[in-house]
mmCIF file of C-alpha atoms and ligand atoms in Angstrom:
data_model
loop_
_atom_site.group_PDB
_atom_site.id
_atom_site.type_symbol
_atom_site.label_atom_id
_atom_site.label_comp_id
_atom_site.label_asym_id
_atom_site.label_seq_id
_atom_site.Cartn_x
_atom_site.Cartn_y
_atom_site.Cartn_z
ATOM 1 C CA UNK A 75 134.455 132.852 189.834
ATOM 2 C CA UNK A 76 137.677 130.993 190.145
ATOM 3 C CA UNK A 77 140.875 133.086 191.025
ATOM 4 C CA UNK A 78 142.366 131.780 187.496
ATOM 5 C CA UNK A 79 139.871 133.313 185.416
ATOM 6 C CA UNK A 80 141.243 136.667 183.774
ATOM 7 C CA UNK A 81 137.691 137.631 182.257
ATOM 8 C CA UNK A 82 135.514 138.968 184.875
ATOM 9 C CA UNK A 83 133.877 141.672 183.110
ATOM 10 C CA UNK A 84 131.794 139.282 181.080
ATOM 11 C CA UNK A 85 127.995 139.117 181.346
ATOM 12 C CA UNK A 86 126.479 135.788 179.647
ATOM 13 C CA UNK A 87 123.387 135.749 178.225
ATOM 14 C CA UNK A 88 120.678 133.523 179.806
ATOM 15 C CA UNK A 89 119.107 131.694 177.773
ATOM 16 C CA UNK A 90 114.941 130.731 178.629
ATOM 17 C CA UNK A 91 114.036 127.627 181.337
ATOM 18 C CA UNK A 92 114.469 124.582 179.767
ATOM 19 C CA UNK A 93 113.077 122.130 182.569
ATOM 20 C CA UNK A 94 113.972 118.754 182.988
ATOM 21 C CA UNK A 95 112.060 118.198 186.019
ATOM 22 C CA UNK A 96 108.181 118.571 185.294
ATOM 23 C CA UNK A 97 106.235 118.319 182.299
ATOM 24 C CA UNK A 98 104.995 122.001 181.318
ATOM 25 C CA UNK A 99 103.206 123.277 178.527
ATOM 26 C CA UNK A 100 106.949 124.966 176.944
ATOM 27 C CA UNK A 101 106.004 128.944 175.549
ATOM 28 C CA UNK A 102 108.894 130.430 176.587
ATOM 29 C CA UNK A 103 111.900 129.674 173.600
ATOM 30 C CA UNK A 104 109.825 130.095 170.639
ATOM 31 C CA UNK A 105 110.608 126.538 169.731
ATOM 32 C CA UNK A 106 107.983 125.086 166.955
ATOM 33 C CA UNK A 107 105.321 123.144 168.291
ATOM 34 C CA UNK A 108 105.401 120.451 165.565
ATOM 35 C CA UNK A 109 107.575 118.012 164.623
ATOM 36 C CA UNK A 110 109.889 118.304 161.505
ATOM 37 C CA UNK A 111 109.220 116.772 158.542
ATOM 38 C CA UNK A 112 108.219 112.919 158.480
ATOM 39 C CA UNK A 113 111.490 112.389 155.605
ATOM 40 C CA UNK A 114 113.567 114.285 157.869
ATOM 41 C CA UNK A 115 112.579 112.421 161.062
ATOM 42 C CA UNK A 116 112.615 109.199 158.778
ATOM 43 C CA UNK A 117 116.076 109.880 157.853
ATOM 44 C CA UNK A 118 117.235 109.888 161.735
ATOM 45 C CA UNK A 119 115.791 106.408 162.484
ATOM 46 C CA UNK A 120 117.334 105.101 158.850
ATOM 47 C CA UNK A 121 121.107 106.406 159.244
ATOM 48 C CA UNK A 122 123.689 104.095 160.366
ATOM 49 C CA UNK A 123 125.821 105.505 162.966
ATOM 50 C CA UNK A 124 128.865 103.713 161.795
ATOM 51 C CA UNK A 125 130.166 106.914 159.743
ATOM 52 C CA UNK A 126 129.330 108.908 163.111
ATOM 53 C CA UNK A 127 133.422 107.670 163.269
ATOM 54 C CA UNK A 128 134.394 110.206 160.230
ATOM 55 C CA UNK A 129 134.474 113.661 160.772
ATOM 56 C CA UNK A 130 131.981 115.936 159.129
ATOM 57 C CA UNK A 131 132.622 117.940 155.890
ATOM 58 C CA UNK A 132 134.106 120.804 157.045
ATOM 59 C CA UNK A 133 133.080 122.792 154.300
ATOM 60 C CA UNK A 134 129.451 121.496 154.750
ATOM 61 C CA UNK A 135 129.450 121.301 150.486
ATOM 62 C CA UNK A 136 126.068 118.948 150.030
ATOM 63 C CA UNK A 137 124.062 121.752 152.775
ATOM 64 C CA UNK A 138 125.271 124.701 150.539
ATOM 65 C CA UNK A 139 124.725 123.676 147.579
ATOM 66 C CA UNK A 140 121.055 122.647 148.648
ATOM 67 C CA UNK A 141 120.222 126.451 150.409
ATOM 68 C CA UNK A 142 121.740 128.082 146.963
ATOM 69 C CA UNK A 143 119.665 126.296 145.207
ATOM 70 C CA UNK A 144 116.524 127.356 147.062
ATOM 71 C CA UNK A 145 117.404 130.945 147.186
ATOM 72 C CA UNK A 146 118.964 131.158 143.450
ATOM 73 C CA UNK A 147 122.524 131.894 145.022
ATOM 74 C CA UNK A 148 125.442 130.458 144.836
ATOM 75 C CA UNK A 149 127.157 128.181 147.618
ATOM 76 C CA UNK A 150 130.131 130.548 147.943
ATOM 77 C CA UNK A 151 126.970 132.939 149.074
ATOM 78 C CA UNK A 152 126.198 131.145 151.734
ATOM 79 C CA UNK A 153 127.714 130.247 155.294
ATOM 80 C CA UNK A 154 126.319 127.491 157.290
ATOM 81 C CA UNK A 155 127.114 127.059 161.602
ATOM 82 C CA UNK A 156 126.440 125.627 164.140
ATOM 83 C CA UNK A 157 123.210 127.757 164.912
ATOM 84 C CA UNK A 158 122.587 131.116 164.072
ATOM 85 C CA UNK A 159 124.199 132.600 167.590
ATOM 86 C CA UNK A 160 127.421 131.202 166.449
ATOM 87 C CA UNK A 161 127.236 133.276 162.960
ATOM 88 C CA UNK A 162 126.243 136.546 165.305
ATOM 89 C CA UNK A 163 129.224 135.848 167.246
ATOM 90 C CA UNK A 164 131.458 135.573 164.326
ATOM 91 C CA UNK A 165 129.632 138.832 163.126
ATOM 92 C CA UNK A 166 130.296 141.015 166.565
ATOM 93 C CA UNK A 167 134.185 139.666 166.633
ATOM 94 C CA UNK A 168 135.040 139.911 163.209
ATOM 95 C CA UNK A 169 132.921 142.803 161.528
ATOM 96 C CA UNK A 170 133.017 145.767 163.978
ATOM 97 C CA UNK A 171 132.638 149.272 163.000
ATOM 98 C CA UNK A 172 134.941 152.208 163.109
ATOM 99 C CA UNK A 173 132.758 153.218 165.791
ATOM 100 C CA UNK A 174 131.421 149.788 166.953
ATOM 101 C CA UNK A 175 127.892 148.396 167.181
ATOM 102 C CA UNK A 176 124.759 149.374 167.278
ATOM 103 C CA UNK A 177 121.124 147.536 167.492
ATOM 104 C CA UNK A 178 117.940 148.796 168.662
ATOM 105 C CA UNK A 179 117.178 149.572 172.916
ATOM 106 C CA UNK A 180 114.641 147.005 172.855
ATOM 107 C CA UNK A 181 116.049 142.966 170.647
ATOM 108 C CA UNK A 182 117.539 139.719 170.832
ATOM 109 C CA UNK A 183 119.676 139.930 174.000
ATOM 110 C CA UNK A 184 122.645 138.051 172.921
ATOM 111 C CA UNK A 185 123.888 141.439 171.072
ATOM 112 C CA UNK A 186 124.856 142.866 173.888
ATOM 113 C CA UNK A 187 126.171 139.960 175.494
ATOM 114 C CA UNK A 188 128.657 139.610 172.033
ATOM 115 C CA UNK A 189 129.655 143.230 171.535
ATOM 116 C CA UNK A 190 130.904 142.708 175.954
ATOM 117 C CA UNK A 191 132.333 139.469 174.842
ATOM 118 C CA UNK A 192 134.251 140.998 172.053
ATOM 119 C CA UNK A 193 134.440 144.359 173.476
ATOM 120 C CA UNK A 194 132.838 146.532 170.818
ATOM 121 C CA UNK A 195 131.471 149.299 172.060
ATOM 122 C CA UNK A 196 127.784 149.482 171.273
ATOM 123 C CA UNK A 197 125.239 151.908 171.236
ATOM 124 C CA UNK A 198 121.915 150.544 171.552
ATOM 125 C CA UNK A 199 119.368 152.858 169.437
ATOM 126 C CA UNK A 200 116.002 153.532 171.130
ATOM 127 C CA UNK A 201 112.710 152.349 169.694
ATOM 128 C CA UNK A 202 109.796 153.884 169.254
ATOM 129 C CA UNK A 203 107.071 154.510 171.908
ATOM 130 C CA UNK A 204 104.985 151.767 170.297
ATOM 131 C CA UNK A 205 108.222 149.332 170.035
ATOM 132 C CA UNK A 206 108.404 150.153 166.254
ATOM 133 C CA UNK A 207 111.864 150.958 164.540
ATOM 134 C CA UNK A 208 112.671 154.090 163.034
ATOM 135 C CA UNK A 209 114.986 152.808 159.888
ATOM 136 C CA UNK A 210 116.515 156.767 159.494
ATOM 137 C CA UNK A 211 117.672 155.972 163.152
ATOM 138 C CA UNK A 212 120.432 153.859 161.158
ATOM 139 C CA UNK A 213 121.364 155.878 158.485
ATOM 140 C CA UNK A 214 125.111 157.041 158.247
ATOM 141 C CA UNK A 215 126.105 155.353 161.519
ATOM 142 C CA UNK A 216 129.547 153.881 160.584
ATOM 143 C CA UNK A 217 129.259 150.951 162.660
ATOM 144 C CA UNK A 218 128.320 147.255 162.139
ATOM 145 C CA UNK A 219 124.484 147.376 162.436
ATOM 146 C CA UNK A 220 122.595 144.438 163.681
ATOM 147 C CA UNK A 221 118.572 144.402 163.373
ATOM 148 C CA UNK A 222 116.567 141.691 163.977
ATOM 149 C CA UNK A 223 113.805 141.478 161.576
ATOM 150 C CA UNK A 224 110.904 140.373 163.159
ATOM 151 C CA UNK A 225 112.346 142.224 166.346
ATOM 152 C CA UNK A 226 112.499 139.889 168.969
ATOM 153 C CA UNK A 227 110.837 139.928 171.451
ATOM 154 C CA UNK A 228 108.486 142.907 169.724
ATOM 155 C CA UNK A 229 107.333 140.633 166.843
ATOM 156 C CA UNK A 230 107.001 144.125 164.873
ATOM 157 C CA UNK A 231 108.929 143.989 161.091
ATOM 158 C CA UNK A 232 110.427 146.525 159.090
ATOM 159 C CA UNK A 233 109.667 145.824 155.346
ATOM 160 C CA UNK A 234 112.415 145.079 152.823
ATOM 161 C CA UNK A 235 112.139 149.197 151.343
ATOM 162 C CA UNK A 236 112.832 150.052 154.608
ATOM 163 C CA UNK A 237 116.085 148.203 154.851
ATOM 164 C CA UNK A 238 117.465 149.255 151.717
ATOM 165 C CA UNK A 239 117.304 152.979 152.832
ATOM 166 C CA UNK A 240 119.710 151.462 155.912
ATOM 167 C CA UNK A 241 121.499 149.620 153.618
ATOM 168 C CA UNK A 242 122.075 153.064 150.973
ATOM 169 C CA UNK A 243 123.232 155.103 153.682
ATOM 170 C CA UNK A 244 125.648 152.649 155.260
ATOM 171 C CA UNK A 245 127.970 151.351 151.857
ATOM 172 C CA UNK A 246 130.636 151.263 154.080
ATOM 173 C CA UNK A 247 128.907 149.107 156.884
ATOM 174 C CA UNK A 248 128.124 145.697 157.446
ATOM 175 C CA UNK A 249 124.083 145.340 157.969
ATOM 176 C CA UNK A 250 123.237 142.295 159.694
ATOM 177 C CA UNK A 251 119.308 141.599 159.181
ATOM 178 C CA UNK A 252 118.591 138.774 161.605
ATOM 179 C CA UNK A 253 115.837 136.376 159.902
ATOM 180 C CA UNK A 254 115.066 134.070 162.909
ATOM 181 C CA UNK A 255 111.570 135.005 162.323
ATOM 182 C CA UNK A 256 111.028 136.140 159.081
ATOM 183 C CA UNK A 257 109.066 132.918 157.671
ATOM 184 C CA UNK A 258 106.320 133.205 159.644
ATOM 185 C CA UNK A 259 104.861 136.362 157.686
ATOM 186 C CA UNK A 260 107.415 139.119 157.136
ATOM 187 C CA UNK A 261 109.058 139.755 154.370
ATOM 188 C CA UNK A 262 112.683 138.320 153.680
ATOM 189 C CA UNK A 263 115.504 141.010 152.245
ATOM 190 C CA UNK A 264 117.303 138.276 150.643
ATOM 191 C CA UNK A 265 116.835 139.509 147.192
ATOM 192 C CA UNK A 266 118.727 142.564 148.296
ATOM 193 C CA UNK A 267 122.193 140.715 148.337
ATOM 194 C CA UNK A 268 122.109 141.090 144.588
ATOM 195 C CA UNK A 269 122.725 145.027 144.951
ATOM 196 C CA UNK A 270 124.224 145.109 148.226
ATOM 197 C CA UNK A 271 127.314 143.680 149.513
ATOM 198 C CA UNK A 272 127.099 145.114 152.730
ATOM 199 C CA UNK A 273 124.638 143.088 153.570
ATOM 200 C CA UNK A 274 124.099 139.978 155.502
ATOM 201 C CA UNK A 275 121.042 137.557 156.186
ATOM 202 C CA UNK A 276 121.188 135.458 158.927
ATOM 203 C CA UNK A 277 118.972 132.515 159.398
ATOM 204 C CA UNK A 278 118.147 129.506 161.468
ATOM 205 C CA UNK A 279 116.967 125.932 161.442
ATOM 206 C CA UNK A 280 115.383 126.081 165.175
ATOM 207 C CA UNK A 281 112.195 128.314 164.383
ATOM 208 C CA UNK A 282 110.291 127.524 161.383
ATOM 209 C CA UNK A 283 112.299 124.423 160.841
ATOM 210 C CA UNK A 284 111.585 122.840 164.148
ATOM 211 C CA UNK A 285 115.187 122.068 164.717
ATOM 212 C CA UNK A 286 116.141 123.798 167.520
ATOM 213 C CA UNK A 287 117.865 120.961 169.333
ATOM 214 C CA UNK A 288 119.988 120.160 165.942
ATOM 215 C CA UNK A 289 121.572 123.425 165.949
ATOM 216 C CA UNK A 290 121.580 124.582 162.876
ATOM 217 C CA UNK A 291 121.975 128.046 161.172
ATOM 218 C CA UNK A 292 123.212 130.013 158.349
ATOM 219 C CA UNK A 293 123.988 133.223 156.259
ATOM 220 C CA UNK A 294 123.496 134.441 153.077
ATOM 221 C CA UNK A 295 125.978 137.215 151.933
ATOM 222 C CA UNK A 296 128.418 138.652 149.205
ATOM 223 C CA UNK A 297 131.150 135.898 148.346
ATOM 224 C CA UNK A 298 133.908 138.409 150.277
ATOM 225 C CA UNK A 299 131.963 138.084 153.929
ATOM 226 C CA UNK A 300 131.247 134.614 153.556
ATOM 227 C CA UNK A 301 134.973 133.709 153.130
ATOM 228 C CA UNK A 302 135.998 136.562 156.264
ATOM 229 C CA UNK A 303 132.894 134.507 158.269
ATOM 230 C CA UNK A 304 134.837 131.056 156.972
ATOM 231 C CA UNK A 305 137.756 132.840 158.165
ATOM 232 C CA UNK A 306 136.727 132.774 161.624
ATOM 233 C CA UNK A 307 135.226 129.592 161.798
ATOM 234 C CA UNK A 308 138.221 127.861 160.523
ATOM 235 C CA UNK A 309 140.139 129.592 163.364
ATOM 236 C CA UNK A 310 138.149 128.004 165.845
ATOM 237 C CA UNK A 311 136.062 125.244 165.159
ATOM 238 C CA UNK A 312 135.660 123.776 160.857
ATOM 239 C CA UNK A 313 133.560 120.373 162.834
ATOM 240 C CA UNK A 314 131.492 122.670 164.215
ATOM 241 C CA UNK A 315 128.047 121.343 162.901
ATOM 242 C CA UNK A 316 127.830 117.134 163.420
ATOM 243 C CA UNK A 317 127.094 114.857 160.202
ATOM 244 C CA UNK A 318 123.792 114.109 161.768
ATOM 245 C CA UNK A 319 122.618 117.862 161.946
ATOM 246 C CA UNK A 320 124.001 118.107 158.139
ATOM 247 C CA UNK A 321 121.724 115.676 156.778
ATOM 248 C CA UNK A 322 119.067 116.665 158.575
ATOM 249 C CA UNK A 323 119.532 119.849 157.553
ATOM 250 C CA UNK A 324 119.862 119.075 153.784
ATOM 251 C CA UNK A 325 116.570 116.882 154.425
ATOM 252 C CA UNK A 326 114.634 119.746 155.457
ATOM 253 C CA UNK A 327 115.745 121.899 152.567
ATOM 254 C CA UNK A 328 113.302 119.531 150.389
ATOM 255 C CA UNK A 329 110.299 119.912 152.572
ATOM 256 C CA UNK A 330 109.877 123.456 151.804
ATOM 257 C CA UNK A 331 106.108 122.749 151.366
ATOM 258 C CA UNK A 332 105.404 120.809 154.962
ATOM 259 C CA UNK A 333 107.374 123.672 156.924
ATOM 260 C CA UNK A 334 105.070 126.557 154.622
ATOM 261 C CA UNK A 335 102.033 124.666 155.635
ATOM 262 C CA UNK A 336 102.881 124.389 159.400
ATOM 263 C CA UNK A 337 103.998 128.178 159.342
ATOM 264 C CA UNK A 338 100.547 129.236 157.910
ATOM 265 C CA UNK A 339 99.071 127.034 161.029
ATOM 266 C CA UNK A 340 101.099 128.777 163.307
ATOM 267 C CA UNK A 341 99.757 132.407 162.072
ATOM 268 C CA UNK A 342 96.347 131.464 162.262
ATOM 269 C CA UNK A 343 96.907 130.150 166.023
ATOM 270 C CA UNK A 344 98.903 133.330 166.309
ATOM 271 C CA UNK A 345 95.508 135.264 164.798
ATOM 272 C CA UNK A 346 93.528 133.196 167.684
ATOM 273 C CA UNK A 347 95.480 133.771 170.344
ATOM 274 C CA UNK A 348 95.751 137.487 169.655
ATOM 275 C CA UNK A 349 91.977 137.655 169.640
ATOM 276 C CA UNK A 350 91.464 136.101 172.746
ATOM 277 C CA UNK A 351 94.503 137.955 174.456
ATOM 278 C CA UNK A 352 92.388 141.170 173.520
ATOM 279 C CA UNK A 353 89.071 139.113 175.038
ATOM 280 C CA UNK A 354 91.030 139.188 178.517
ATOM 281 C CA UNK A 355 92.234 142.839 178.413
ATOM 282 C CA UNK A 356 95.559 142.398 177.276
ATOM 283 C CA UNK A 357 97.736 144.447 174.845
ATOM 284 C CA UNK A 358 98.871 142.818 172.355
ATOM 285 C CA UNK A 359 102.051 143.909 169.691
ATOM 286 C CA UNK A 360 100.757 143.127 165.800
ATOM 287 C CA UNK A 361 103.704 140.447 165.992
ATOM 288 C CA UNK A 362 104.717 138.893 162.816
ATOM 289 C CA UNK A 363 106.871 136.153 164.735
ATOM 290 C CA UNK A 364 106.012 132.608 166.150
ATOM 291 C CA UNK A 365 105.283 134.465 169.832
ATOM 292 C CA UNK A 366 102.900 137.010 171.277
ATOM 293 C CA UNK A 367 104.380 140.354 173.234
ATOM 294 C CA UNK A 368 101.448 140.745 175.273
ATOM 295 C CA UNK A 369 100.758 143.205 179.150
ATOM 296 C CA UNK A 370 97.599 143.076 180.843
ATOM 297 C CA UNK A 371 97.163 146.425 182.984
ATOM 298 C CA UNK A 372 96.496 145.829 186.108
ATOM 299 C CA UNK A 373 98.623 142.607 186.832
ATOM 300 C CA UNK A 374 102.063 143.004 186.261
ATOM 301 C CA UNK A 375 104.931 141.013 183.802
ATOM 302 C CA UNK A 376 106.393 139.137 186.865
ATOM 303 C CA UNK A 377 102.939 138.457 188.084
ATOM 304 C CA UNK A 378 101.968 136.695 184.938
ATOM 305 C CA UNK A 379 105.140 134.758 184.381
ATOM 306 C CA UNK A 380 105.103 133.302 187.764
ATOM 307 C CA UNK A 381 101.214 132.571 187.901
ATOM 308 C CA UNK A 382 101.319 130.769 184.576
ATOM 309 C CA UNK A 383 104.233 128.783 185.713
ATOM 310 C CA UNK A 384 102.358 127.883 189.008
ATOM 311 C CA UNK A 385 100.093 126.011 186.527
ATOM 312 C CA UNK A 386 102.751 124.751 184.574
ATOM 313 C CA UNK A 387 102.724 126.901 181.325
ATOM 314 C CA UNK A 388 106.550 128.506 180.583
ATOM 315 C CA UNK A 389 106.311 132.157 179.053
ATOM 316 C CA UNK A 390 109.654 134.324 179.064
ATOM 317 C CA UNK A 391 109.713 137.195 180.852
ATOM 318 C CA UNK A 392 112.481 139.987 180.816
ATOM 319 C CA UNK A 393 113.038 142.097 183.728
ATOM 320 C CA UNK A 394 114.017 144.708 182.280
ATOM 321 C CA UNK A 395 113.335 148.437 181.242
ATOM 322 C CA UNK A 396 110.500 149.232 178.757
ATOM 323 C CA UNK A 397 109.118 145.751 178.660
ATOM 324 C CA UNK A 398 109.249 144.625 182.531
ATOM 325 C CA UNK A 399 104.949 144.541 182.538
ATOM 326 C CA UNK A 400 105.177 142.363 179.206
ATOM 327 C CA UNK A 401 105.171 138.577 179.291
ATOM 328 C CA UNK A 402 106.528 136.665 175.475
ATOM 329 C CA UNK A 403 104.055 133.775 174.665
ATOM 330 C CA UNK A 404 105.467 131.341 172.196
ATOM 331 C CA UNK A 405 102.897 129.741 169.804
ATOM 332 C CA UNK A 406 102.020 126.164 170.245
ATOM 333 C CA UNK A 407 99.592 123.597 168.948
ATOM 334 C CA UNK A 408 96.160 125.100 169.316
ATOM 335 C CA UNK A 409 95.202 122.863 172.168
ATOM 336 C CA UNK A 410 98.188 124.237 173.976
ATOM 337 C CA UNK A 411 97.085 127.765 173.369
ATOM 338 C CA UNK A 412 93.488 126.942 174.521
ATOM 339 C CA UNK A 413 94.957 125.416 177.839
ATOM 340 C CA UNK A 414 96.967 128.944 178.169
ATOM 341 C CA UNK A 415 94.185 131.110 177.666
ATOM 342 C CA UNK A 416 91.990 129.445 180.354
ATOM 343 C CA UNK A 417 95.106 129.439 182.651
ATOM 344 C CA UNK A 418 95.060 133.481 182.045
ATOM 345 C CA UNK A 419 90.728 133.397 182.366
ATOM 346 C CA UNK A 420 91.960 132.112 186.205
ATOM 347 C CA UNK A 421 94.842 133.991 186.738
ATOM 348 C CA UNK A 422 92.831 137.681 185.424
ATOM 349 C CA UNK A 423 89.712 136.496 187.666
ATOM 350 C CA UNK A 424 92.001 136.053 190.674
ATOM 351 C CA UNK A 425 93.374 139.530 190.054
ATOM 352 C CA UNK A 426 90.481 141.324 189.191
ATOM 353 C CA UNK A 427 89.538 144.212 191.991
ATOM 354 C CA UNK A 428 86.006 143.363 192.707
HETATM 355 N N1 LIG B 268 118.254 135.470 166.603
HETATM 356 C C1 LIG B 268 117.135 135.675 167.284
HETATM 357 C C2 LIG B 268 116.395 136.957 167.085
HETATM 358 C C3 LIG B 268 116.675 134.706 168.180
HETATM 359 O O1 LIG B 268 115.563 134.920 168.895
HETATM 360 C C4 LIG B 268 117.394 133.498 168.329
HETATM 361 C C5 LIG B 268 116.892 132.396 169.234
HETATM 362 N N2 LIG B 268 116.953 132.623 170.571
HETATM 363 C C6 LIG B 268 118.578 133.348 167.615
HETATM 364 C C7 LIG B 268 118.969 134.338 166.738
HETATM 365 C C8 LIG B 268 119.466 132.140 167.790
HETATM 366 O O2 LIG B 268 118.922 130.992 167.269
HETATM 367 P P1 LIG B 268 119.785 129.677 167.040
HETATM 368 O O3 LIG B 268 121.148 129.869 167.667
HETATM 369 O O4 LIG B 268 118.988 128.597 167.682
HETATM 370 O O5 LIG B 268 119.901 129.524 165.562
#
């Protein structure tokens, strides 16, 4: 730390591996495995980079008007940035509570890492023994309330009844529901913002839209916290999403039916996998996200992380409290998943006791 910095009580989040350096089989960021759609690749390789000189829209009109449409909203419903950590930072420095934050013990680590940044104070809200969320656990808390629904890295969903009773006893809150996951078999809340405007959706392009590296996310809300999140974004940075990323993004919008299809292939290799995690003696969470939580007793988190990377597969692993014997297994192509499974077949033979 240099002696001019003035910030020293902030703790970054770190984000997974992302290796330049060997060619691994990559479960560890809950990328998508495939490729997105062949108009939206198309579109990349038919552009001409001469209006790369322009600045984008900073309004990003032609994106908006494209996600209303889909979700039967209207565009001044809708906020679009430069991936969905951006909008949760907005959230965390302009939304805080009377009495700050809270989010569950056991989710997306950047919440914490926000609420330091911004210094709200946060109380996080244990889960369950089983990793499930008890929604009365949020009622009445007078603070900005973030869930992330799938939990990450759990996998486990709360269904959209189960939000509106968080939603009915917190009028006077902001509810964040963080959709990262939600299209690859949970239920979405988004019809909600019709009778609540203390809610907010937040979505992204990098999961079930496979573009992670375009950075791309976006919110759906009441027309009063979309102009506040505008607010913010106009304070610090109104280019913040490229011209490329924008028409890529309003590409994908159109493909609704490729990235449905490649979701329902990723829960059926999600279905597999489970199956043969349980074949090797693991515990497996009933995850309704693009990744596995996963322990097998009797070799421990760290163990597994490192053993799998030895053979060049990437899983995340969190040090941490609660989940330090867990290892979070991204889906990816079945092949992929066939290679990892017979990389854990070795790995639980070599630790075996006999
Ligand atoms: N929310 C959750 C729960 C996530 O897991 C992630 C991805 N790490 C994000 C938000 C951020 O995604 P992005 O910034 O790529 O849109």
């Amino acid at each position: 730390m240099s002696r001019f910095f003035s910030l020293p009580w902030l703790h970054p989040y770190t984000p997974g591996e992302q290796p330049q350096n060997r060619d691994y089989i990559k479960l560890n960021t809950n990328e998508n495995p495939y490729p997105p759609a062949p108009a939206v690749r198309k579109l990349l390789t038919a552009r001409d980079a001469a209006d790369l000189r322009l600045y984008p829209d900073p309004d990003c009109r032609g994106l908006k008007k494209k996600l209303a449409g889909l979700y039967g909203l209207t565009p001044e419903e809708i906020f679009v940035a430069n991936g969905s950590d951006d909008i949760l930072n907005f959230v965390f420095w302009g939304f805080p509570g009377e009495k700050g934050a809270v989010f569950p013990d056991i989710t997306y680590g950047f919440y914490k890492v926000f609420a330091g940044l911004h210094r709200v104070p946060c109380r996080e809200i244990p889960l369950n023994g089983d990793f499930s969320l008890n929604p009365r656990d949020y009622y009445h808390q007078n603070s900005l309330i973030v869930i992330a629904n799938p939990n990450a890295p759990t996998g486990l969903a709360l269904t959209p009844g189960e939000i509106q009773g968080i939603l009915d006893t917190n009028r006077d809150s902001l509810v964040v529901i963080d959709e990262a996951y939600v299209d690859f078999g949970a239920q979405s809340c988004y019809p909600l913002l019709s009778q609540y405007e203390n809610l907010l959706v937040v979505r992204t392009f990098s999961k079930s839209r496979c573009l992670a590296g375009g950075r791309l996310g976006y919110a759906m809300g009441s027309p009063a916290v979309i102009s506040d999140l505008e607010r913010l974004k106009f304070s610090t940075n109104p280019y913040a999403i490229n011209r490329l990323t924008l028409a890529l993004g309003e590409a994908t919008v159109a493909e609704e039916a490729y990235y449905r299809e490649i979701s329902q292939k990723i829960q059926k290799t999600r279905k597999n996998t489970e199956n043969a995690l349980k074949g090797l003696g693991f515990l497996v969470l009933p995850s309704l996200g693009n990744f596995l939580f996963a322990r097998r007793p009797g070799i421990s988190g760290e163990n597994l992380y490192q053993s799998l990377k030895e053979k060049a597969i990437l899983v995340r692993h969190f040090p941490q409290e609660r989940i330090g014997e867990y290892v979070r297994i991204t889906m990816g192509t079945d092949e992929q998943m066939e290679q990892l499974i017979a990389a854990l077949e070795e790995i639980c033979h070599e630790n075996s006791p006999d």
